[in-house]
Coordinates of C-alpha atoms in Angstrom, one line a residue:
X728 CA -10.0 6.1 16.3
X729 CA -6.7 7.7 15.4
X730 CA -6.3 10.4 12.7
X731 CA -3.1 9.8 10.5
X732 CA -1.9 12.9 8.7
X733 CA 1.0 12.3 6.2
X734 CA 3.0 15.3 5.4
X735 CA 4.6 15.4 2.0
X736 CA 2.0 13.2 0.3
X737 CA 1.9 14.8 -3.1
X738 CA -0.9 14.7 -5.8
X739 CA 1.0 12.0 -7.8
X740 CA 1.2 9.8 -4.9
X741 CA -2.4 10.3 -3.8
X742 CA -3.7 9.8 -7.1
X743 CA -1.7 6.5 -7.2
X744 CA -3.0 5.4 -3.9
X745 CA -6.6 6.0 -5.1
X746 CA -6.1 4.2 -8.3
X747 CA -4.8 1.2 -6.5
X748 CA -7.4 1.4 -3.8
X749 CA -10.1 1.2 -6.7
X750 CA -8.1 -1.7 -8.5
X751 CA -8.4 -3.6 -5.4
X752 CA -11.9 -2.6 -4.7
X753 CA -11.1 -0.9 -1.4
X754 CA -11.3 2.8 -0.2
X755 CA -7.9 4.6 0.2
X756 CA -8.5 4.5 4.0
X757 CA -8.6 0.8 4.0
X758 CA -5.8 0.3 1.6
X759 CA -3.7 2.6 3.9
X760 CA -4.7 0.7 7.1
X761 CA -3.6 -2.6 5.3
X762 CA -0.4 -1.2 4.2
X763 CA 0.2 -0.2 7.8
X764 CA -0.8 -3.3 9.3
X765 CA 1.5 -5.3 6.8
X766 CA 4.4 -2.9 7.7
X767 CA 3.9 -3.5 11.5
X768 CA 3.8 -7.2 11.2
X769 CA 6.4 -7.7 8.6
X770 CA 8.9 -5.2 9.9
X771 CA 11.8 -7.2 8.5
X772 CA 10.6 -7.6 4.9
X773 CA 8.4 -4.6 4.3
X774 CA 8.0 -3.8 0.6
X775 CA 8.3 0.0 -0.2
X776 CA 4.9 1.5 -1.6
X777 CA 6.7 1.9 -5.1
X778 CA 7.4 -2.1 -5.2
X779 CA 3.8 -2.8 -4.0
X780 CA 2.2 -0.8 -6.5
X781 CA 4.6 -1.9 -9.3
X782 CA 6.1 1.5 -10.3
X783 CA 9.7 0.0 -9.8
X784 CA 10.4 -3.7 -10.1
X785 CA 8.7 -5.5 -7.2
X786 CA 10.7 -7.7 -4.8
X787 CA 9.5 -11.0 -3.8
X788 CA 8.0 -9.4 -0.8
X789 CA 6.2 -6.9 -3.0
X790 CA 4.7 -9.3 -5.3
X791 CA 3.4 -11.6 -2.2
X792 CA 2.0 -8.5 -0.8
X793 CA 0.3 -7.7 -4.0
X794 CA -1.2 -11.1 -4.4
X795 CA -2.3 -11.1 -0.4
X796 CA -4.2 -7.9 -1.1
X797 CA -6.1 -9.1 -4.1
X798 CA -7.0 -12.3 -2.1
X799 CA -8.5 -10.3 0.9

């Protein structure tokens, strides 16, 4: 197992991750694993965390990712 430490993760972003994970009925760890998995497998069209969570207008990729996360 690998431990990932993310420097610069402020309270606001941590809270946002926790709320989105709760909304999707996931743990924060599972949500982050899925974000990383998606980024690795779709490196040419990776949405930003902001677009995935809807804090800025989502690109098509962000919307597709949101829908895929809800379906899983």
